[in-house]
Amino acid sequence: MMLSHDDIVMLLSTQGGAYDQLLDRALATKLHYLDNKVHLRGLIEYSSVCTKDCFYCGLRSHNNRALRYTMTDQEVLSCARQAMELHYGSVAIQCGERSDRAFTDSITRLVKAIKALSHGTLGITLSCGEQTDDVYRQWFDAGAHRYLLRIETSNRELYYKIHPHDDNHSFDRRLRCLDSLKKIGYQTGSGVMVGLPFQTVHHLADDLLFFQSSQLAMVGMGPFIPHPDTPLWQYRESIPSVEERVGLTLRMIAVLRIMMPEINMVSATANQTLVPNGRLLAIQAGANVIMPNLSPDTYLDSYSIYPNKHCADETSRCCGSTLDRQLATIGHEILYDEWGDSKAFLEVKKIGEHSNTVDDE
Ligand code: SAH
Ligand code: SF4
């Protein structure tokens, strides 16, 4: 559905009965287009080494208190094996950003090894930052088929308030990377943080319009959580409260579900970190993907993008049945052993294939 900037601002500001109506409408839209099914991606937090310096993230290269690790191939494969045993259907490899050859080759090798191990049955999402077209293609050819690269904010000025303004942090390059991913054929996902310093409801409305005009297949949005070892920590008193950030994130999910009924939308861990039932609230607001963490315990504390990332995540760790039970309480169920591709992507692909056939004739 097409909504104007003003309509979106109004919906993001709803309270009371109007807020309940918004959430009901979003849930009804999701159930109509996607049914009550939730897809899982077993999250593998491959490495905390990062060459970038984003002002919000605990893994930024200038944070010398961050603990750095990179998993061995065996550790990654054992996570993938676990995902198969748990019937998750897909894994997602996420890490700090590096562009050196040793790193990019490792990802290629790991994607191929996961494909071989699972005889092609595991779907693979990557979230390994900005790369060249060649690297994105290499990873795609190896077998990755979904890629997550959050734009963080679609507003250029705000982008440079939360990133250094230098060659290593370019808003235009981020946009180009999203384009390149789409052209190569990935199901491409992006997203933003909600409740950033200097962010207004107008920025957020523009973010939703950006997702729609970019025809993304997937979106992930989560509340910003200040990290004490980062520059944005200084603004922690001036950002919206925890309740407001979670509430605004749920409104963003609900409005986007109405605007883009068939996309995959993840229930971000950051919601669960801030409120105990955050994961379920996001599913009720319109999200349809959960990413339970499969990383070995020894690394959890080191992958500290924001504080307490993993404390609140215990219920998702290897506890499919707990998640099953929780989701059942809100009338949802997990779709096991499937890739859970974005219906929006599959529809666009179908149209593309059809028009190719027509062209060929
Ligand atoms: N390095 C990759 C992937 C890892 S970071 C990348 O940056 O794309 C994954 C996401 O974590 C980021 O896109 C960002 O939206 C989110 N994130 C980072 N710091 C955060 C914070 N302090 N609060 C909430 N989310 C954060
Ligand atoms: Fe690195 Fe990603 Fe964190 Fe930026 S958000 S510092 S690229 S891990």
PDB file of C-alpha atoms in Angstrom, residues 1-247:
ATOM      1  CA  MET A   1       0.000   0.000   0.000  1.00  0.00           C
ATOM      2  CA  MET A   2       1.189   3.528  -0.783  1.00  0.00           C
ATOM      3  CA  LEU A   3       1.159   5.910   2.169  1.00  0.00           C
ATOM      4  CA  SER A   4       2.227   9.543   2.184  1.00  0.00           C
ATOM      5  CA  HIS A   5       4.947  10.911   4.447  1.00  0.00           C
ATOM      6  CA  ASP A   6       2.275  12.685   6.517  1.00  0.00           C
ATOM      7  CA  ASP A   7       0.153   9.527   6.842  1.00  0.00           C
ATOM      8  CA  ILE A   8       3.181   7.610   8.082  1.00  0.00           C
ATOM      9  CA  VAL A   9       4.125  10.301  10.593  1.00  0.00           C
ATOM     10  CA  MET A  10       0.563  10.197  11.892  1.00  0.00           C
ATOM     11  CA  LEU A  11       0.631   6.388  12.193  1.00  0.00           C
ATOM     12  CA  LEU A  12       4.007   6.415  13.946  1.00  0.00           C
ATOM     13  CA  SER A  13       2.542   8.790  16.507  1.00  0.00           C
ATOM     14  CA  THR A  14      -0.622   6.800  17.317  1.00  0.00           C
ATOM     15  CA  GLN A  15      -1.536   6.180  20.958  1.00  0.00           C
ATOM     16  CA  GLY A  16      -4.296   4.302  22.785  1.00  0.00           C
ATOM     17  CA  GLY A  17      -7.105   2.884  20.659  1.00  0.00           C
ATOM     18  CA  ALA A  18      -5.572   4.115  17.388  1.00  0.00           C
ATOM     19  CA  TYR A  19      -2.327   2.299  18.256  1.00  0.00           C
ATOM     20  CA  ASP A  20      -4.245  -0.937  18.950  1.00  0.00           C
ATOM     21  CA  GLN A  21      -6.019  -0.545  15.605  1.00  0.00           C
ATOM     22  CA  LEU A  22      -2.693  -0.060  13.797  1.00  0.00           C
ATOM     23  CA  LEU A  23      -1.282  -3.238  15.310  1.00  0.00           C
ATOM     24  CA  ASP A  24      -4.474  -5.205  14.566  1.00  0.00           C
ATOM     25  CA  ARG A  25      -4.379  -4.076  10.954  1.00  0.00           C
ATOM     26  CA  ALA A  26      -0.691  -4.999  10.573  1.00  0.00           C
ATOM     27  CA  LEU A  27      -1.248  -8.434  12.096  1.00  0.00           C
ATOM     28  CA  ALA A  28      -4.287  -9.054   9.883  1.00  0.00           C
ATOM     29  CA  THR A  29      -2.253  -8.013   6.814  1.00  0.00           C
ATOM     30  CA  LYS A  30       0.541 -10.410   7.717  1.00  0.00           C
ATOM     31  CA  LEU A  31      -1.853 -13.304   8.382  1.00  0.00           C
ATOM     32  CA  HIS A  32      -3.589 -12.648   5.064  1.00  0.00           C
ATOM     33  CA  TYR A  33      -0.411 -12.566   2.942  1.00  0.00           C
ATOM     34  CA  LEU A  34       2.013 -14.784   4.870  1.00  0.00           C
ATOM     35  CA  ASP A  35      -0.134 -16.831   7.235  1.00  0.00           C
ATOM     36  CA  ASN A  36       0.964 -17.314  10.867  1.00  0.00           C
ATOM     37  CA  LYS A  37       4.342 -18.846   9.946  1.00  0.00           C
ATOM     38  CA  VAL A  38       7.666 -17.773  11.442  1.00  0.00           C
ATOM     39  CA  HIS A  39      10.989 -18.551   9.702  1.00  0.00           C
ATOM     40  CA  LEU A  40      14.211 -19.172  11.608  1.00  0.00           C
ATOM     41  CA  ARG A  41      17.803 -18.258  10.732  1.00  0.00           C
ATOM     42  CA  GLY A  42      20.428 -19.740  13.022  1.00  0.00           C
ATOM     43  CA  LEU A  43      22.707 -16.777  13.724  1.00  0.00           C
ATOM     44  CA  ILE A  44      26.464 -17.356  13.529  1.00  0.00           C
ATOM     45  CA  GLU A  45      28.389 -14.346  14.859  1.00  0.00           C
ATOM     46  CA  TYR A  46      31.497 -15.240  12.918  1.00  0.00           C
ATOM     47  CA  SER A  47      33.937 -12.509  13.948  1.00  0.00           C
ATOM     48  CA  SER A  48      34.107  -9.406  16.138  1.00  0.00           C
ATOM     49  CA  VAL A  49      37.003  -7.932  14.160  1.00  0.00           C
ATOM     50  CA  CYS A  50      35.940  -4.754  12.364  1.00  0.00           C
ATOM     51  CA  THR A  51      37.756  -2.156  10.284  1.00  0.00           C
ATOM     52  CA  LYS A  52      34.993   0.449  10.568  1.00  0.00           C
ATOM     53  CA  ASP A  53      34.311   2.963  13.267  1.00  0.00           C
ATOM     54  CA  CYS A  54      30.537   3.472  13.438  1.00  0.00           C
ATOM     55  CA  PHE A  55      29.774   5.796  16.368  1.00  0.00           C
ATOM     56  CA  TYR A  56      27.077   3.521  17.825  1.00  0.00           C
ATOM     57  CA  CYS A  57      28.641   0.061  17.766  1.00  0.00           C
ATOM     58  CA  GLY A  58      30.739  -1.693  20.416  1.00  0.00           C
ATOM     59  CA  LEU A  59      32.740  -3.506  17.720  1.00  0.00           C
ATOM     60  CA  ARG A  60      34.080  -0.260  16.191  1.00  0.00           C
ATOM     61  CA  SER A  61      37.788  -0.471  15.510  1.00  0.00           C
ATOM     62  CA  HIS A  62      38.672   2.340  17.927  1.00  0.00           C
ATOM     63  CA  ASN A  63      37.068   0.543  20.845  1.00  0.00           C
ATOM     64  CA  ASN A  64      40.142  -1.036  22.366  1.00  0.00           C
ATOM     65  CA  ARG A  65      38.064  -2.558  25.167  1.00  0.00           C
ATOM     66  CA  ALA A  66      36.320  -4.818  22.647  1.00  0.00           C
ATOM     67  CA  LEU A  67      37.406  -8.466  22.673  1.00  0.00           C
ATOM     68  CA  ARG A  68      38.268  -9.660  19.180  1.00  0.00           C
ATOM     69  CA  TYR A  69      37.844 -13.197  17.878  1.00  0.00           C
ATOM     70  CA  THR A  70      37.229 -15.005  14.620  1.00  0.00           C
ATOM     71  CA  MET A  71      35.672 -18.460  14.692  1.00  0.00           C
ATOM     72  CA  THR A  72      37.518 -21.392  13.183  1.00  0.00           C
ATOM     73  CA  ASP A  73      35.972 -23.112  10.173  1.00  0.00           C
ATOM     74  CA  GLN A  74      35.204 -26.092  12.401  1.00  0.00           C
ATOM     75  CA  GLU A  75      33.288 -23.868  14.827  1.00  0.00           C
ATOM     76  CA  VAL A  76      31.240 -22.338  12.025  1.00  0.00           C
ATOM     77  CA  LEU A  77      30.467 -25.754  10.588  1.00  0.00           C
ATOM     78  CA  SER A  78      29.450 -27.067  13.964  1.00  0.00           C
ATOM     79  CA  CYS A  79      26.952 -24.161  14.218  1.00  0.00           C
ATOM     80  CA  ALA A  80      25.630 -25.115  10.774  1.00  0.00           C
ATOM     81  CA  ARG A  81      25.341 -28.754  11.859  1.00  0.00           C
ATOM     82  CA  GLN A  82      23.361 -27.610  14.900  1.00  0.00           C
ATOM     83  CA  ALA A  83      21.038 -25.599  12.638  1.00  0.00           C
ATOM     84  CA  MET A  84      20.404 -28.754  10.606  1.00  0.00           C
ATOM     85  CA  GLU A  85      19.774 -30.873  13.699  1.00  0.00           C
ATOM     86  CA  LEU A  86      17.356 -28.241  14.964  1.00  0.00           C
ATOM     87  CA  HIS A  87      15.646 -28.138  11.532  1.00  0.00           C
ATOM     88  CA  TYR A  88      16.062 -24.357  11.287  1.00  0.00           C
ATOM     89  CA  GLY A  89      16.253 -24.435   7.471  1.00  0.00           C
ATOM     90  CA  SER A  90      18.660 -21.471   7.239  1.00  0.00           C
ATOM     91  CA  VAL A  91      21.697 -19.887   8.827  1.00  0.00           C
ATOM     92  CA  ALA A  92      22.887 -16.283   8.846  1.00  0.00           C
ATOM     93  CA  ILE A  93      26.571 -15.381   9.079  1.00  0.00           C
ATOM     94  CA  GLN A  94      27.146 -11.948  10.609  1.00  0.00           C
ATOM     95  CA  CYS A  95      30.402 -10.221  11.513  1.00  0.00           C
ATOM     96  CA  GLY A  96      32.389  -7.021  11.690  1.00  0.00           C
ATOM     97  CA  GLU A  97      33.443  -5.603   8.335  1.00  0.00           C
ATOM     98  CA  ARG A  98      36.719  -6.558   6.667  1.00  0.00           C
ATOM     99  CA  SER A  99      37.593  -6.411   2.989  1.00  0.00           C
ATOM    100  CA  ASP A 100      41.000  -8.125   2.885  1.00  0.00           C
ATOM    101  CA  ARG A 101      41.402 -11.166   0.667  1.00  0.00           C
ATOM    102  CA  ALA A 102      41.969 -13.606   3.547  1.00  0.00           C
ATOM    103  CA  PHE A 103      38.585 -12.594   4.990  1.00  0.00           C
ATOM    104  CA  THR A 104      36.602 -12.583   1.757  1.00  0.00           C
ATOM    105  CA  ASP A 105      38.060 -15.982   0.818  1.00  0.00           C
ATOM    106  CA  SER A 106      37.109 -17.356   4.249  1.00  0.00           C
ATOM    107  CA  ILE A 107      33.482 -16.411   3.709  1.00  0.00           C
ATOM    108  CA  THR A 108      33.496 -18.019   0.246  1.00  0.00           C
ATOM    109  CA  ARG A 109      35.031 -21.179   1.697  1.00  0.00           C
ATOM    110  CA  LEU A 110      32.544 -21.278   4.586  1.00  0.00           C
ATOM    111  CA  VAL A 111      29.506 -20.741   2.354  1.00  0.00           C
ATOM    112  CA  LYS A 112      30.657 -23.586   0.092  1.00  0.00           C
ATOM    113  CA  ALA A 113      31.381 -25.824   3.084  1.00  0.00           C
ATOM    114  CA  ILE A 114      27.928 -25.183   4.621  1.00  0.00           C
ATOM    115  CA  LYS A 115      26.302 -25.965   1.280  1.00  0.00           C
ATOM    116  CA  ALA A 116      28.315 -29.193   0.988  1.00  0.00           C
ATOM    117  CA  LEU A 117      27.670 -30.203   4.599  1.00  0.00           C
ATOM    118  CA  SER A 118      23.924 -29.736   4.255  1.00  0.00           C
ATOM    119  CA  HIS A 119      23.733 -31.103   0.687  1.00  0.00           C
ATOM    120  CA  GLY A 120      22.324 -27.738  -0.307  1.00  0.00           C
ATOM    121  CA  THR A 121      19.468 -27.907   2.167  1.00  0.00           C
ATOM    122  CA  LEU A 122      20.471 -24.958   4.411  1.00  0.00           C
ATOM    123  CA  GLY A 123      19.645 -21.478   3.160  1.00  0.00           C
ATOM    124  CA  ILE A 124      22.437 -18.947   3.766  1.00  0.00           C
ATOM    125  CA  THR A 125      22.075 -15.260   4.614  1.00  0.00           C
ATOM    126  CA  LEU A 126      25.177 -13.084   4.869  1.00  0.00           C
ATOM    127  CA  SER A 127      25.588  -9.848   6.781  1.00  0.00           C
ATOM    128  CA  CYS A 128      29.254  -9.003   6.328  1.00  0.00           C
ATOM    129  CA  GLY A 129      29.117  -5.327   5.410  1.00  0.00           C
ATOM    130  CA  GLU A 130      30.168  -3.383   2.329  1.00  0.00           C
ATOM    131  CA  GLN A 131      32.144  -5.267  -0.311  1.00  0.00           C
ATOM    132  CA  THR A 132      33.024  -4.890  -3.985  1.00  0.00           C
ATOM    133  CA  ASP A 133      30.681  -6.214  -6.684  1.00  0.00           C
ATOM    134  CA  ASP A 134      33.184  -9.000  -7.348  1.00  0.00           C
ATOM    135  CA  VAL A 135      33.167 -10.169  -3.751  1.00  0.00           C
ATOM    136  CA  TYR A 136      29.378 -10.047  -3.525  1.00  0.00           C
ATOM    137  CA  ARG A 137      29.249 -12.110  -6.729  1.00  0.00           C
ATOM    138  CA  GLN A 138      31.836 -14.578  -5.459  1.00  0.00           C
ATOM    139  CA  TRP A 139      29.780 -15.172  -2.308  1.00  0.00           C
ATOM    140  CA  PHE A 140      26.562 -15.456  -4.322  1.00  0.00           C
ATOM    141  CA  ASP A 141      28.138 -17.978  -6.681  1.00  0.00           C
ATOM    142  CA  ALA A 142      29.357 -19.930  -3.655  1.00  0.00           C
ATOM    143  CA  GLY A 143      25.736 -20.336  -2.535  1.00  0.00           C
ATOM    144  CA  ALA A 144      24.667 -17.379  -0.379  1.00  0.00           C
ATOM    145  CA  HIS A 145      21.297 -16.093  -1.527  1.00  0.00           C
ATOM    146  CA  ARG A 146      20.223 -13.470   1.009  1.00  0.00           C
ATOM    147  CA  TYR A 147      22.176 -10.417   2.203  1.00  0.00           C
ATOM    148  CA  LEU A 148      21.455  -7.973   5.010  1.00  0.00           C
ATOM    149  CA  LEU A 149      22.990  -4.509   4.890  1.00  0.00           C
ATOM    150  CA  ARG A 150      21.191  -1.963   7.008  1.00  0.00           C
ATOM    151  CA  ILE A 151      21.310   1.587   5.704  1.00  0.00           C
ATOM    152  CA  GLU A 152      21.058   2.547   9.434  1.00  0.00           C
ATOM    153  CA  THR A 153      19.271   5.757   8.435  1.00  0.00           C
ATOM    154  CA  SER A 154      18.185   6.814   4.963  1.00  0.00           C
ATOM    155  CA  ASN A 155      18.940  10.456   5.795  1.00  0.00           C
ATOM    156  CA  ARG A 156      22.370  11.480   4.574  1.00  0.00           C
ATOM    157  CA  GLU A 157      22.880  14.185   7.221  1.00  0.00           C
ATOM    158  CA  LEU A 158      21.866  11.915  10.059  1.00  0.00           C
ATOM    159  CA  TYR A 159      24.078   9.183   8.565  1.00  0.00           C
ATOM    160  CA  TYR A 160      27.104  11.412   9.017  1.00  0.00           C
ATOM    161  CA  LYS A 161      26.119  12.245  12.594  1.00  0.00           C
ATOM    162  CA  ILE A 162      26.348   8.571  13.504  1.00  0.00           C
ATOM    163  CA  HIS A 163      29.372   7.696  11.343  1.00  0.00           C
ATOM    164  CA  PRO A 164      32.701   9.409  10.723  1.00  0.00           C
ATOM    165  CA  HIS A 165      32.694  11.462   7.537  1.00  0.00           C
ATOM    166  CA  ASP A 166      35.572   9.798   5.738  1.00  0.00           C
ATOM    167  CA  ASP A 167      36.396   7.421   2.872  1.00  0.00           C
ATOM    168  CA  ASN A 168      35.724   4.397   5.038  1.00  0.00           C
ATOM    169  CA  HIS A 169      32.155   5.495   5.856  1.00  0.00           C
ATOM    170  CA  SER A 170      30.267   6.609   2.794  1.00  0.00           C
ATOM    171  CA  PHE A 171      26.487   6.928   2.561  1.00  0.00           C
ATOM    172  CA  ASP A 172      26.675   6.763  -1.240  1.00  0.00           C
ATOM    173  CA  ARG A 173      28.729   3.585  -1.170  1.00  0.00           C
ATOM    174  CA  ARG A 174      26.197   1.979   1.154  1.00  0.00           C
ATOM    175  CA  LEU A 175      23.463   2.820  -1.365  1.00  0.00           C
ATOM    176  CA  ARG A 176      25.585   1.457  -4.210  1.00  0.00           C
ATOM    177  CA  CYS A 177      26.184  -1.771  -2.283  1.00  0.00           C
ATOM    178  CA  LEU A 178      22.431  -2.291  -1.860  1.00  0.00           C
ATOM    179  CA  ASP A 179      21.988  -1.802  -5.610  1.00  0.00           C
ATOM    180  CA  SER A 180      24.802  -4.165  -6.416  1.00  0.00           C
ATOM    181  CA  LEU A 181      23.349  -6.881  -4.140  1.00  0.00           C
ATOM    182  CA  LYS A 182      19.979  -6.591  -5.855  1.00  0.00           C
ATOM    183  CA  LYS A 183      21.498  -6.698  -9.343  1.00  0.00           C
ATOM    184  CA  ILE A 184      23.539  -9.798  -8.522  1.00  0.00           C
ATOM    185  CA  GLY A 185      20.327 -11.519  -7.506  1.00  0.00           C
ATOM    186  CA  TYR A 186      20.444 -11.644  -3.722  1.00  0.00           C
ATOM    187  CA  GLN A 187      17.278 -11.310  -1.720  1.00  0.00           C
ATOM    188  CA  THR A 188      18.402  -7.997  -0.338  1.00  0.00           C
ATOM    189  CA  GLY A 189      17.566  -6.697   3.092  1.00  0.00           C
ATOM    190  CA  SER A 190      18.212  -3.411   4.790  1.00  0.00           C
ATOM    191  CA  GLY A 191      17.027  -1.645   7.892  1.00  0.00           C
ATOM    192  CA  VAL A 192      17.535   1.108  10.420  1.00  0.00           C
ATOM    193  CA  MET A 193      18.008   1.700  14.108  1.00  0.00           C
ATOM    194  CA  VAL A 194      15.124   3.391  15.881  1.00  0.00           C
ATOM    195  CA  GLY A 195      15.594   6.046  18.572  1.00  0.00           C
ATOM    196  CA  LEU A 196      19.004   7.332  17.486  1.00  0.00           C
ATOM    197  CA  PRO A 197      20.234  10.687  18.757  1.00  0.00           C
ATOM    198  CA  PHE A 198      19.047  13.498  16.446  1.00  0.00           C
ATOM    199  CA  GLN A 199      16.502  11.176  14.771  1.00  0.00           C
ATOM    200  CA  THR A 200      12.950  12.476  14.319  1.00  0.00           C
ATOM    201  CA  VAL A 201       9.718  10.793  13.326  1.00  0.00           C
ATOM    202  CA  HIS A 202      10.164  12.462   9.919  1.00  0.00           C
ATOM    203  CA  HIS A 203      13.447  10.623   9.389  1.00  0.00           C
ATOM    204  CA  LEU A 204      11.696   7.376  10.312  1.00  0.00           C
ATOM    205  CA  ALA A 205       8.814   8.023   7.904  1.00  0.00           C
ATOM    206  CA  ASP A 206      11.377   8.633   5.148  1.00  0.00           C
ATOM    207  CA  ASP A 207      13.126   5.375   6.100  1.00  0.00           C
ATOM    208  CA  LEU A 208       9.915   3.434   5.450  1.00  0.00           C
ATOM    209  CA  LEU A 209       9.394   5.208   2.113  1.00  0.00           C
ATOM    210  CA  PHE A 210      13.027   4.410   1.252  1.00  0.00           C
ATOM    211  CA  PHE A 211      12.466   0.683   1.899  1.00  0.00           C
ATOM    212  CA  GLN A 212       9.380   0.726  -0.282  1.00  0.00           C
ATOM    213  CA  SER A 213      10.934   2.607  -3.184  1.00  0.00           C
ATOM    214  CA  SER A 214      14.031   0.350  -2.999  1.00  0.00           C
ATOM    215  CA  GLN A 215      11.801  -2.720  -3.409  1.00  0.00           C
ATOM    216  CA  LEU A 216      13.660  -4.583  -0.706  1.00  0.00           C
ATOM    217  CA  ALA A 217      12.894  -8.234  -0.014  1.00  0.00           C
ATOM    218  CA  MET A 218      13.708  -8.050   3.697  1.00  0.00           C
ATOM    219  CA  VAL A 219      13.860  -5.424   6.439  1.00  0.00           C
ATOM    220  CA  GLY A 220      15.283  -5.476   9.956  1.00  0.00           C
ATOM    221  CA  MET A 221      14.602  -2.636  12.371  1.00  0.00           C
ATOM    222  CA  GLY A 222      15.555  -2.535  16.025  1.00  0.00           C
ATOM    223  CA  PRO A 223      15.846   0.016  18.809  1.00  0.00           C
ATOM    224  CA  PHE A 224      19.180   1.798  19.244  1.00  0.00           C
ATOM    225  CA  ILE A 225      20.887   0.745  22.492  1.00  0.00           C
ATOM    226  CA  PRO A 226      23.691   3.058  23.660  1.00  0.00           C
ATOM    227  CA  HIS A 227      27.040   1.339  24.250  1.00  0.00           C
ATOM    228  CA  PRO A 228      29.301   2.856  26.946  1.00  0.00           C
ATOM    229  CA  ASP A 229      32.470   2.486  24.851  1.00  0.00           C
ATOM    230  CA  THR A 230      31.179   4.435  21.865  1.00  0.00           C
ATOM    231  CA  PRO A 231      30.853   8.152  20.995  1.00  0.00           C
ATOM    232  CA  LEU A 232      27.013   8.080  20.929  1.00  0.00           C
ATOM    233  CA  TRP A 233      26.928   7.067  24.607  1.00  0.00           C
ATOM    234  CA  GLN A 234      27.157  10.780  25.466  1.00  0.00           C
ATOM    235  CA  TYR A 235      23.634  11.287  24.082  1.00  0.00           C
ATOM    236  CA  ARG A 236      22.003   8.516  26.146  1.00  0.00           C
ATOM    237  CA  GLU A 237      20.010  11.018  28.246  1.00  0.00           C
ATOM    238  CA  SER A 238      18.600  12.815  25.225  1.00  0.00           C
ATOM    239  CA  ILE A 239      17.240   9.835  23.279  1.00  0.00           C
ATOM    240  CA  PRO A 240      13.702   8.467  23.763  1.00  0.00           C
ATOM    241  CA  SER A 241      13.144   6.182  26.778  1.00  0.00           C
ATOM    242  CA  VAL A 242      13.386   2.392  26.482  1.00  0.00           C
ATOM    243  CA  GLU A 243       9.577   2.125  26.276  1.00  0.00           C
ATOM    244  CA  GLU A 244       9.429   4.829  23.617  1.00  0.00           C
ATOM    245  CA  ARG A 245      12.155   3.220  21.505  1.00  0.00           C
ATOM    246  CA  VAL A 246      10.491  -0.195  21.658  1.00  0.00           C
ATOM    247  CA  GLY A 247       7.059   1.344  21.009  1.00  0.00           C
TER     248      GLY A 247
END
